[in-house]
PDB file of C-alpha atoms in Angstrom:
ATOM      1  CA  MET A1363      15.071 -50.727 200.128  1.00  0.00           C
ATOM      2  CA  LYS A1364      16.338 -47.595 198.377  1.00  0.00           C
ATOM      3  CA  MET A1365      19.435 -47.334 200.573  1.00  0.00           C
ATOM      4  CA  ILE A1366      20.301 -51.002 200.000  1.00  0.00           C
ATOM      5  CA  VAL A1367      20.142 -50.587 196.222  1.00  0.00           C
ATOM      6  CA  ILE A1368      22.287 -47.434 196.391  1.00  0.00           C
ATOM      7  CA  ALA A1369      24.795 -49.204 198.652  1.00  0.00           C
ATOM      8  CA  LEU A1370      25.042 -52.114 196.205  1.00  0.00           C
ATOM      9  CA  LYS A1371      25.721 -49.661 193.387  1.00  0.00           C
ATOM     10  CA  CYS A1372      28.495 -48.025 195.443  1.00  0.00           C
ATOM     11  CA  ILE A1373      30.420 -51.257 196.051  1.00  0.00           C
ATOM     12  CA  GLN A1374      30.739 -52.404 192.446  1.00  0.00           C
ATOM     13  CA  MET A1375      34.152 -53.858 191.575  1.00  0.00           C
ATOM     14  CA  LYS A1376      34.781 -51.528 188.639  1.00  0.00           C
ATOM     15  CA  PRO A1377      34.993 -47.840 189.576  1.00  0.00           C
ATOM     16  CA  ASP A1378      33.278 -46.920 186.302  1.00  0.00           C
ATOM     17  CA  ASP A1379      30.205 -48.890 187.411  1.00  0.00           C
ATOM     18  CA  ARG A1380      29.876 -46.911 190.663  1.00  0.00           C
ATOM     19  CA  PRO A1381      27.784 -43.730 190.847  1.00  0.00           C
ATOM     20  CA  SER A1382      29.451 -40.399 191.553  1.00  0.00           C
ATOM     21  CA  MET A1383      28.748 -38.704 194.878  1.00  0.00           C
ATOM     22  CA  ASN A1384      26.474 -36.242 193.085  1.00  0.00           C
ATOM     23  CA  GLU A1385      24.488 -39.154 191.661  1.00  0.00           C
ATOM     24  CA  VAL A1386      24.289 -40.766 195.110  1.00  0.00           C
ATOM     25  CA  ILE A1387      22.975 -37.539 196.620  1.00  0.00           C
ATOM     26  CA  ASP A1388      20.403 -37.210 193.840  1.00  0.00           C
ATOM     27  CA  MET A1389      19.260 -40.800 194.436  1.00  0.00           C
ATOM     28  CA  LEU A1390      19.043 -40.271 198.207  1.00  0.00           C
ATOM     29  CA  GLU A1391      17.102 -37.013 197.875  1.00  0.00           C
ATOM     30  CA  GLY A1392      14.737 -38.399 195.250  1.00  0.00           C
ATOM     31  CA  ASP A1393      11.509 -40.195 196.005  1.00  0.00           C
ATOM     32  CA  GLU A1394      12.083 -43.043 193.572  1.00  0.00           C
ATOM     33  CA  VAL A1395      14.023 -46.237 194.152  1.00  0.00           C
ATOM     34  CA  PRO A1396      16.817 -46.637 191.567  1.00  0.00           C
ATOM     35  CA  GLN A1397      15.519 -48.889 188.798  1.00  0.00           C
ATOM     36  CA  HIS A1398      18.547 -50.977 187.865  1.00  0.00           C
ATOM     37  CA  LEU A1399      19.925 -53.394 190.406  1.00  0.00           C
ATOM     38  CA  PRO A1400      23.657 -54.002 190.156  1.00  0.00           C
TER      39      PRO A1400
END
């Protein structure tokens, strides 16, 4: 589930709404699922 949420965040239409690569890495390495669905 975590990877799906991260993937949805990465394909947002507006570049400003997408996470940076550092944020993606932090989300992938963390134990928690990102809270806000895009």
